[in-house]
Coordinates of N, CA, C and O in Angstrom, one line a residue:
M1 N -29.3 36.9 24.4 CA -30.4 37.7 25.1 C -29.8 38.9 25.6 O -28.7 39.1 26.1
K2 N -30.5 40.0 25.4 CA -30.2 41.3 25.7 C -30.4 41.6 27.2 O -31.4 41.2 27.7
Q3 N -29.4 42.2 27.7 CA -29.6 42.7 29.2 C -30.1 44.0 29.3 O -29.9 44.8 28.4
N4 N -30.6 44.3 30.5 CA -30.9 45.7 30.8 C -29.6 46.5 31.2 O -29.0 46.0 32.1
L5 N -29.2 47.4 30.4 CA -28.0 48.1 30.6 C -28.2 49.5 31.2 O -27.2 50.2 31.5
Q6 N -29.4 49.8 31.4 CA -29.8 51.3 31.7 C -29.6 51.4 33.2 O -29.9 50.5 34.0
W7 N -28.9 52.5 33.7 CA -28.7 52.8 35.1 C -29.6 54.0 35.4 O -30.0 54.8 34.7
E8 N -30.0 54.0 36.8 CA -30.9 55.1 37.2 C -30.1 56.0 38.1 O -29.5 55.6 39.1
K9 N -30.0 57.3 37.7 CA -29.2 58.2 38.5 C -30.0 58.7 39.8 O -31.2 59.0 39.7
I10 N -29.3 58.6 40.9 CA -30.0 58.7 42.3 C -29.7 60.1 42.8 O -30.4 60.8 43.4
S11 N -28.3 60.4 42.6 CA -27.9 61.8 43.1 C -26.7 62.3 42.4 O -25.9 61.4 41.7
E12 N -26.3 63.4 42.6 CA -25.1 64.1 42.0 C -24.7 65.1 42.9 O -25.4 66.1 43.2
I13 N -23.5 65.1 43.4 CA -22.9 66.1 44.3 C -21.6 66.7 43.9 O -20.7 65.8 43.5
K14 N -21.5 67.9 43.6 CA -20.2 68.5 43.1 C -19.3 68.7 44.3 O -19.6 69.2 45.3
Q15 N -18.0 68.3 44.1 CA -16.8 68.4 45.0 C -15.7 68.9 44.3 O -15.0 68.0 43.7
G16 N -15.5 70.2 44.3 CA -14.4 70.7 43.6 C -14.4 70.5 42.1 O -15.4 70.8 41.4
K17 N -13.5 69.9 41.6 CA -13.3 69.5 40.2 C -14.1 68.1 39.8 O -13.7 67.7 38.7
E18 N -14.7 67.5 40.8 CA -15.3 66.3 40.6 C -16.8 66.4 40.9 O -17.3 67.2 41.7
I19 N -17.6 65.4 40.1 CA -18.9 65.3 40.6 C -19.1 63.8 41.0 O -18.6 63.0 40.2
I20 N -19.6 63.7 42.2 CA -19.8 62.3 42.7 C -21.3 61.9 42.2 O -22.3 62.5 42.7
K21 N -21.5 60.9 41.3 CA -22.6 60.6 40.8 C -23.0 59.2 41.3 O -22.2 58.3 41.3
T22 N -24.2 59.1 41.9 CA -24.6 57.8 42.5 C -25.8 57.2 41.7 O -26.7 57.9 41.2
F23 N -25.6 56.0 41.3 CA -26.5 55.3 40.5 C -27.1 53.8 41.1 O -26.5 53.3 41.8
K24 N -28.4 53.6 40.6 CA -28.9 52.2 40.9 C -28.6 51.5 39.7 O -29.0 51.9 38.5
M25 N -27.8 50.4 39.9 CA -27.4 49.6 38.8 C -28.5 48.8 38.2 O -29.5 48.5 39.0
P26 N -28.4 48.1 37.1 CA -29.5 47.3 36.5 C -29.8 46.0 37.5 O -31.0 45.6 37.6
D27 N -28.8 45.6 38.3 CA -29.2 44.5 39.3 C -29.7 45.0 40.6 O -29.9 44.2 41.6
G28 N -30.0 46.3 40.8 CA -30.4 46.9 42.1 C -29.4 47.4 43.0 O -29.7 48.1 43.9
T29 N -28.1 47.2 42.8 CA -27.1 47.8 43.7 C -26.9 49.2 43.5 O -27.2 49.7 42.3
I30 N -26.5 49.8 44.5 CA -26.2 51.3 44.5 C -24.6 51.4 44.4 O -24.0 50.8 45.2
K31 N -24.2 52.2 43.5 CA -22.8 52.5 43.4 C -22.4 54.0 43.0 O -23.3 54.5 42.2
S32 N -21.4 54.6 43.6 CA -21.1 56.0 43.3 C -19.8 55.9 42.6 O -19.0 55.1 42.6
F33 N -19.7 57.0 41.7 CA -18.6 57.1 40.8 C -18.0 58.6 40.8 O -18.9 59.6 40.7
P34 N -16.8 58.8 40.9 CA -16.2 60.2 40.8 C -16.1 60.5 39.3 O -15.4 59.8 38.5
I35 N -16.6 61.6 38.9 CA -16.6 62.0 37.5 C -15.9 63.4 37.5 O -16.1 64.3 38.1
R36 N -14.7 63.4 36.5 CA -14.1 64.6 36.4 C -15.1 65.7 35.7 O -15.6 65.4 34.7
D37 N -15.1 66.9 36.3 CA -15.9 67.9 35.8 C -15.2 68.8 34.9 O -14.5 69.7 35.3
Q38 N -15.2 68.6 33.6 CA -14.4 69.2 32.6 C -15.2 70.1 31.5 O -14.5 70.9 30.9
G39 N -16.5 69.8 31.3 CA -17.3 70.6 30.3 C -16.8 70.4 28.9 O -16.5 69.3 28.4
L40 N -16.8 71.6 28.2 CA -16.5 71.4 26.7 C -15.1 71.8 26.4 O -14.3 72.7 27.1
G41 N -14.4 71.2 25.4 CA -13.1 71.4 24.9 C -13.2 71.4 23.4 O -14.2 71.0 22.7
A42 N -12.1 72.0 22.8 CA -11.9 72.0 21.4 C -10.4 71.8 21.0 O -9.5 72.3 21.6
S43 N -10.3 71.1 19.9 CA -9.0 70.8 19.5 C -9.0 70.9 18.0 O -10.0 70.8 17.2
V44 N -7.8 71.3 17.5 CA -7.7 71.6 16.0 C -6.5 70.9 15.4 O -5.4 70.9 16.0
V45 N -6.9 70.2 14.3 CA -5.8 69.6 13.5 C -5.6 70.8 12.4 O -6.6 71.0 11.6
A46 N -4.5 71.4 12.4 CA -4.3 72.5 11.5 C -3.3 72.1 10.4 O -2.2 71.7 10.7
K47 N -3.5 72.5 9.2 CA -2.7 72.3 8.0 C -2.3 73.6 7.4 O -3.3 74.3 7.0
T48 N -1.1 73.7 6.9 CA -0.6 74.9 6.2 C -0.8 74.6 4.7 O -1.0 73.5 4.4
P49 N -0.8 75.7 3.8 CA -0.9 75.4 2.5 C 0.1 74.4 1.9 O -0.2 74.0 0.8
D50 N 1.3 74.3 2.4 CA 2.3 73.5 2.0 C 2.2 72.0 2.6 O 3.3 71.3 2.7
N51 N 1.0 71.8 3.1 CA 0.7 70.3 3.6 C 1.5 69.9 4.9 O 1.9 68.7 5.1
Q52 N 1.8 71.0 5.7 CA 2.5 70.6 7.1 C 1.4 70.8 8.1 O 0.5 71.6 8.0
F53 N 1.5 69.8 9.2 CA 0.5 69.9 10.1 C 1.1 70.6 11.4 O 2.3 70.3 11.7
I54 N 0.4 71.4 12.0 CA 0.8 72.2 13.3 C 0.6 71.4 14.5 O -0.6 71.2 14.9
L55 N 1.6 71.2 15.2 CA 1.5 70.4 16.6 C 2.2 71.4 17.5 O 3.1 72.1 17.3
V56 N 1.9 71.1 18.9 CA 2.5 71.8 19.9 C 3.1 70.6 20.7 O 2.5 69.8 21.1
R57 N 4.4 70.8 21.2 CA 5.0 69.9 21.9 C 5.2 70.6 23.4 O 5.7 71.7 23.5
Q58 N 4.9 69.8 24.4 CA 5.0 70.2 25.8 C 4.9 69.1 26.9 O 4.5 68.0 26.6
Y59 N 5.5 69.4 28.0 CA 5.5 68.4 29.1 C 4.1 68.3 29.5 O 3.4 69.1 29.8
R60 N 3.7 66.9 29.8 CA 2.4 66.6 30.4 C 2.5 66.0 31.6 O 3.2 64.9 31.7
P61 N 2.0 66.6 32.7 CA 2.2 66.1 34.0 C 1.7 64.5 34.3 O 2.1 63.8 35.2
G62 N 0.6 64.2 33.6 CA 0.0 63.0 33.8 C 0.9 61.7 33.6 O 1.3 61.0 34.3
P63 N 1.3 61.7 32.3 CA 2.3 60.7 31.8 C 3.7 61.1 32.3 O 4.6 60.2 32.1
E64 N 3.9 62.3 32.7 CA 5.3 62.9 33.1 C 6.3 62.8 31.9 O 7.4 62.2 32.1
R65 N 5.9 63.1 30.8 CA 6.9 63.2 29.5 C 6.4 64.4 28.6 O 5.3 64.8 28.7
I66 N 7.3 64.6 27.7 CA 7.0 65.6 26.6 C 6.2 64.8 25.6 O 6.5 63.6 25.2
L67 N 5.1 65.4 25.1 CA 4.2 64.7 24.2 C 3.8 65.8 23.2 O 3.8 67.0 23.3
H68 N 3.3 65.3 22.1 CA 2.8 66.2 21.0 C 1.3 66.4 21.4 O 0.7 65.7 22.1
D69 N 0.8 67.6 21.1 CA -0.5 68.0 21.4 C -1.0 68.8 20.2 O -0.3 69.4 19.4
L70 N -2.4 68.7 20.0 CA -3.0 69.5 19.0 C -3.4 70.8 19.7 O -3.7 70.8 21.0
P71 N -3.2 71.9 19.0 CA -3.7 73.2 19.5 C -5.1 73.0 20.1 O -5.9 72.4 19.3
G72 N -5.5 73.4 21.2 CA -6.8 73.4 21.9 C -6.8 73.5 23.3 O -5.8 73.8 23.9
G73 N -8.0 73.4 23.8 CA -8.2 73.6 25.2 C -9.6 73.7 25.6 O -10.5 73.4 24.7
D74 N -9.9 74.4 26.7 CA -11.3 74.5 27.2 C -12.1 75.5 26.4 O -11.5 76.5 26.0
V75 N -13.3 75.3 26.4 CA -14.2 76.3 25.8 C -14.7 77.3 26.9 O -15.1 76.8 27.8
D76 N -14.2 78.5 26.9 CA -14.6 79.5 27.9 C -16.2 79.8 27.9 O -16.8 79.6 26.9
E77 N -16.6 80.2 29.1 CA -18.0 80.7 29.2 C -18.4 81.5 28.2 O -17.7 82.6 28.1
G78 N -19.5 81.4 27.5 CA -20.0 82.4 26.5 C -19.2 82.1 25.2 O -19.6 83.0 24.3
E79 N -18.5 81.3 25.0 CA -17.8 80.9 23.8 C -18.3 79.8 23.1 O -18.6 78.8 23.9
T80 N -18.2 79.6 21.8 CA -18.6 78.5 21.1 C -17.4 77.6 20.9 O -16.2 78.1 20.9
P81 N -17.5 76.3 20.6 CA -16.3 75.5 20.4 C -15.6 76.1 19.2 O -14.2 76.0 19.2
L82 N -16.3 76.5 18.1 CA -15.5 77.1 17.1 C -14.6 78.3 17.5 O -13.4 78.5 17.0
E83 N -15.2 79.2 18.2 CA -14.4 80.3 18.8 C -13.2 79.9 19.7 O -12.1 80.4 19.5
A84 N -13.5 78.9 20.4 CA -12.3 78.4 21.2 C -11.3 77.8 20.4 O -10.0 78.0 20.6
A85 N -11.7 77.1 19.4 CA -10.7 76.4 18.5 C -9.9 77.5 17.8 O -8.6 77.4 17.8
K86 N -10.5 78.6 17.3 CA -9.8 79.6 16.7 C -8.8 80.3 17.7 O -7.6 80.6 17.2
R87 N -9.2 80.6 18.8 CA -8.5 81.3 19.9 C -7.3 80.4 20.2 O -6.2 80.8 20.3
E88 N -7.5 79.0 20.5 CA -6.4 78.3 20.9 C -5.3 78.2 19.8 O -4.1 78.1 20.1
L89 N -5.7 78.0 18.6 CA -4.8 77.9 17.5 C -3.9 79.2 17.4 O -2.7 79.0 17.4
L90 N -4.7 80.3 17.6 CA -3.8 81.5 17.7 C -2.9 81.6 18.8 O -1.7 82.1 18.7
E91 N -3.5 81.4 19.9 CA -2.7 81.6 21.2 C -1.4 80.5 21.4 O -0.3 81.0 21.6
E92 N -1.8 79.3 21.1 CA -0.7 78.3 21.2 C 0.3 78.1 20.1 O 1.4 77.7 20.4
A93 N -0.2 78.5 18.8 CA 0.8 78.4 17.8 C 0.9 79.6 17.0 O 2.0 79.6 16.1
G94 N 0.2 80.6 17.0 CA 0.3 81.9 16.3 C -0.5 81.8 14.9 O -0.1 82.7 14.1
Y95 N -1.2 80.8 14.7 CA -1.8 80.6 13.3 C -3.2 80.8 13.3 O -3.9 80.7 14.3
T96 N -3.7 81.1 12.1 CA -5.1 81.2 11.8 C -5.5 80.5 10.6 O -4.5 80.3 9.6
G97 N -6.6 80.1 10.2 CA -6.9 79.4 8.9 C -8.4 79.3 8.8 O -9.2 79.9 9.4
D98 N -8.9 78.5 7.8 CA -10.2 78.2 7.5 C -10.7 76.9 8.3 O -10.1 75.9 8.1
F99 N -11.8 77.1 9.0 CA -12.1 75.9 10.0 C -13.3 75.3 9.4 O -14.2 75.7 8.9
E100 N -13.3 73.9 9.8 CA -14.4 73.0 9.6 C -14.5 72.1 10.8 O -13.6 71.5 11.2
E101 N -15.8 72.1 11.2 CA -16.1 71.2 12.4 C -16.2 69.8 11.9 O -16.8 69.4 10.9
L102 N -15.5 68.9 12.7 CA -15.4 67.4 12.3 C -16.4 66.6 13.3 O -16.5 65.4 13.1
G103 N -16.8 67.1 14.4 CA -17.7 66.3 15.3 C -17.0 66.4 16.8 O -16.2 67.4 17.1
F104 N -17.5 65.5 17.6 CA -17.0 65.5 18.9 C -16.9 64.1 19.4 O -17.3 63.2 18.9
D105 N -16.1 64.0 20.5 CA -15.8 62.9 21.3 C -16.0 63.0 22.8 O -15.7 64.1 23.2
Y106 N -16.4 62.0 23.5 CA -16.3 62.1 24.9 C -15.0 61.5 25.3 O -14.5 60.6 24.7
T107 N -14.1 62.4 26.1 CA -12.8 62.1 26.3 C -12.6 60.8 27.2 O -11.5 60.2 27.2
S108 N -13.5 60.5 28.2 CA -13.3 59.4 29.1 C -14.7 59.0 29.6 O -15.5 59.8 29.7
A109 N -14.7 57.8 29.9 CA -16.0 57.3 30.6 C -16.2 57.9 31.9 O -17.4 57.9 32.5
Y110 N -15.1 58.5 32.5 CA -15.3 59.1 33.9 C -15.0 60.5 33.8 O -14.4 61.1 34.8
S111 N -15.5 61.1 32.8 CA -15.4 62.6 32.6 C -16.8 63.1 31.8 O -17.3 62.3 31.2
N112 N -17.1 64.4 32.1 CA -18.1 64.9 31.4 C -17.6 65.7 30.2 O -18.4 66.4 29.6
E113 N -16.4 65.7 29.9 CA -15.8 66.5 28.9 C -16.3 66.0 27.5 O -16.2 64.9 27.1
K114 N -16.7 67.0 26.6 CA -17.1 66.7 25.4 C -16.2 67.6 24.5 O -16.1 68.7 24.6
M115 N -15.2 66.7 23.8 CA -14.1 67.5 22.9 C -14.5 67.6 21.5 O -14.7 66.6 20.7
Y116 N -14.6 68.8 21.0 CA -15.0 69.1 19.6 C -13.8 69.2 18.8 O -12.7 69.7 19.3
S117 N -13.8 68.6 17.6 CA -12.6 68.5 16.7 C -12.8 69.4 15.5 O -14.1 69.5 14.9
F118 N -11.7 70.1 15.2 CA -11.9 70.9 14.0 C -10.6 70.7 13.0 O -9.6 70.3 13.6
L119 N -10.9 70.9 11.8 CA -9.7 70.8 10.8 C -9.6 72.2 10.3 O -10.7 72.9 9.8
A120 N -8.5 72.8 10.5 CA -8.2 74.1 9.9 C -7.3 74.1 8.8 O -6.1 73.3 8.9
T121 N -7.6 74.5 7.6 CA -6.8 74.4 6.5 C -6.3 75.8 6.0 O -6.8 76.8 6.6
N122 N -5.3 75.9 5.1 CA -4.8 77.2 4.6 C -4.2 78.0 5.8 O -4.4 79.3 5.8
C123 N -3.7 77.4 6.9 CA -3.2 77.9 8.0 C -1.9 78.9 7.8 O -0.9 78.3 7.1
K124 N -2.0 80.0 8.2 CA -0.8 80.9 8.0 C -0.4 81.5 9.4 O -1.3 81.9 10.3
K125 N 0.8 81.7 9.6 CA 1.3 82.2 10.8 C 1.1 83.7 10.9 O 1.5 84.4 9.9
V126 N 0.3 84.3 11.9 CA 0.1 85.7 11.9 C 0.7 86.4 13.1 O 0.7 87.7 13.2
Q127 N 1.3 85.6 14.1 CA 1.8 86.2 15.3 C 2.6 85.0 16.0 O 2.5 84.0 15.6
E128 N 3.3 85.5 17.0 CA 4.1 84.5 17.8 C 3.0 83.9 18.8 O 2.1 84.7 19.1
P129 N 3.2 82.8 19.3 CA 2.4 82.1 20.3 C 2.2 83.1 21.5 O 3.2 83.7 21.9
Q130 N 1.1 83.1 22.1 CA 0.9 83.8 23.3 C 0.4 82.8 24.4 O -0.8 82.6 24.7
L131 N 1.3 82.2 25.0 CA 1.2 81.2 25.9 C 0.7 81.7 27.3 O 1.1 82.8 27.8
D132 N -0.2 80.9 28.1 CA -0.6 81.3 29.3 C 0.5 81.2 30.3 O 1.6 80.4 30.1
D133 N 0.4 81.9 31.5 CA 1.4 81.7 32.5 C 1.5 80.3 33.0 O 0.5 79.5 33.1
G134 N 2.8 79.7 33.2 CA 2.9 78.3 33.4 C 2.8 77.4 32.3 O 2.8 76.2 32.5
E135 N 2.7 77.9 31.0 CA 2.5 77.1 29.9 C 3.9 77.1 29.1 O 4.3 78.3 28.8
F136 N 4.5 76.2 28.8 CA 5.7 76.2 28.2 C 5.7 75.1 27.1 O 5.5 73.9 27.2
A137 N 5.8 75.6 25.7 CA 5.5 74.7 24.6 C 6.3 75.2 23.5 O 6.7 76.4 23.4
E138 N 6.4 74.3 22.4 CA 7.1 74.6 21.2 C 6.2 74.2 20.0 O 5.6 73.0 20.2
V139 N 6.2 75.0 19.0 CA 5.4 74.6 17.8 C 6.3 73.7 16.9 O 7.5 74.0 16.7
E140 N 5.6 72.7 16.3 CA 6.4 71.8 15.5 C 5.5 71.5 14.3 O 4.3 71.3 14.4
L141 N 6.1 71.7 13.1 CA 5.4 71.4 11.8 C 5.8 70.0 11.3 O 7.1 69.7 11.3
V142 N 4.8 69.2 11.0 CA 5.2 67.9 10.6 C 4.5 67.5 9.3 O 3.3 68.0 9.1
S143 N 5.0 66.5 8.5 CA 4.4 66.0 7.4 C 3.2 65.1 7.7 O 3.1 64.7 9.0
L144 N 2.3 64.9 6.7 CA 1.3 64.0 6.9 C 1.7 62.6 7.4 O 1.1 62.0 8.4
E145 N 2.8 62.1 6.9 CA 3.3 60.8 7.3 C 3.8 60.8 8.8 O 3.4 59.9 9.7
R146 N 4.3 61.9 9.3 CA 4.8 62.0 10.6 C 3.6 62.2 11.5 O 3.7 61.7 12.6
L147 N 2.6 62.8 11.1 CA 1.3 62.9 11.9 C 0.8 61.6 12.2 O 0.4 61.3 13.3
K148 N 0.6 60.9 11.2 CA 0.1 59.5 11.3 C 0.9 58.7 12.2 O 0.4 57.9 13.1
E149 N 2.2 58.8 12.1 CA 3.3 58.1 13.0 C 3.0 58.5 14.4 O 2.9 57.6 15.3
I150 N 2.9 59.8 14.7 CA 2.7 60.3 16.1 C 1.4 59.6 16.6 O 1.3 59.3 17.8
A151 N 0.3 59.6 15.9 CA -1.0 59.2 16.3 C -1.0 57.7 16.5 O -1.5 57.2 17.5
E152 N -0.3 57.0 15.6 CA -0.3 55.5 15.8 C 0.6 55.0 17.0 O 0.4 54.1 17.6
T153 N 1.7 55.9 17.3 CA 2.5 55.5 18.5 C 2.0 55.9 19.8 O 2.7 55.5 20.9
G154 N 1.0 56.8 19.8 CA 0.5 57.3 21.1 C 1.3 58.4 21.6 O 1.2 58.7 22.9
D155 N 2.0 59.0 20.8 CA 2.9 60.3 21.2 C 2.2 61.5 21.1 O 2.8 62.5 21.0
I156 N 0.9 61.4 21.3 CA 0.0 62.6 21.3 C -1.1 62.5 22.3 O -1.5 61.2 22.6
T157 N -1.5 63.5 22.8 CA -2.5 63.4 24.0 C -3.9 63.0 23.5 O -4.6 62.4 24.4
N158 N -4.3 63.3 22.4 CA -5.7 63.0 22.0 C -5.7 62.7 20.5 O -5.8 63.5 19.6
S159 N -5.7 61.4 20.1 CA -5.6 61.0 18.7 C -6.8 60.9 17.9 O -6.9 61.0 16.7
A160 N -8.1 60.9 18.7 CA -9.4 60.9 18.0 C -9.5 62.0 17.0 O -9.9 61.9 15.9
P161 N -9.1 63.4 17.4 CA -9.3 64.3 16.4 C -8.5 64.2 15.2 O -8.8 64.5 14.0
V162 N -7.4 63.5 15.4 CA -6.4 63.4 14.2 C -7.0 62.3 13.3 O -6.9 62.6 12.1
Y163 N -7.5 61.3 13.7 CA -8.2 60.3 12.9 C -9.4 60.9 12.1 O -9.7 60.7 10.9
R164 N -10.2 61.8 12.7 CA -11.3 62.5 12.1 C -10.8 63.4 11.0 O -11.3 63.5 9.9
A165 N -9.6 64.2 11.3 CA -9.1 65.0 10.4 C -8.5 64.3 9.2 O -8.7 64.8 8.0
L166 N -7.8 63.3 9.4 CA -7.2 62.5 8.3 C -8.3 62.0 7.4 O -8.0 62.0 6.0
K167 N -9.4 61.6 7.9 CA -10.5 61.2 6.9 C -11.1 62.4 6.2 O -11.3 62.3 5.0
A168 N -11.1 63.6 6.9 CA -11.7 64.7 6.1 C -10.6 65.1 5.0 O -11.0 65.6 4.0
V169 N -9.2 65.2 5.5 CA -8.3 65.5 4.5 C -8.4 64.6 3.2 O -8.3 65.0 2.1
A170 N -8.6 63.4 3.4 CA -8.6 62.3 2.3 C -9.8 62.7 1.5 O -9.7 62.6 0.2
L171 N -10.9 63.0 2.0 CA -12.1 63.2 1.3 C -11.8 64.7 0.5 O -12.3 64.7 -0.6
H172 N -11.3 65.6 1.0 CA -11.0 66.9 0.3 C -10.1 66.6 -0.8 O -10.2 67.2 -1.8
Q173 N -9.1 65.7 -0.7 CA -8.2 65.4 -1.8 C -8.9 64.7 -3.0 O -8.4 64.8 -4.1
H174 N -10.0 64.0 -2.7 CA -10.8 63.3 -3.8 C -11.9 64.0 -4.4 O -12.6 63.6 -5.2
S175 N -12.1 65.2 -3.8 CA -13.4 66.0 -4.4 C -12.9 67.0 -5.3 O -11.8 67.3 -5.5

């Protein structure tokens, strides 16, 4: 038997980087949830002509350890996800390439962030990374096998774009 799973939003109050959303639940109870207000993001799985994948290693304060990251970040106001992806790859790694949008994911049930994924191929280094103040990172080129291992072990902050890109790479190889 199917249950009514629909919630009715009663209110939404912005408090700094959070939105407090209050809902009437299917059973009639009222409950509030803190939602991280993050907006749009873009991440890039970037591949060089010699089949190396471009990752960025940096310390992440949430898990309190150094992790691999895909080049990416917030989509600035007035910018498309594609423009943000191109900017982030250039700023964080110093590379540019040919971009293909792979789709998007919601990053958490308690965030409004919508993360767009891109595959960038034929990537070439055109400058040194231009990191933001307070950003400390190093670029690492890895093989396809190493990228898969990093995604499978959780040694990366966002593995969903990796899996989307691996599917796209496999399709490109067979076409």
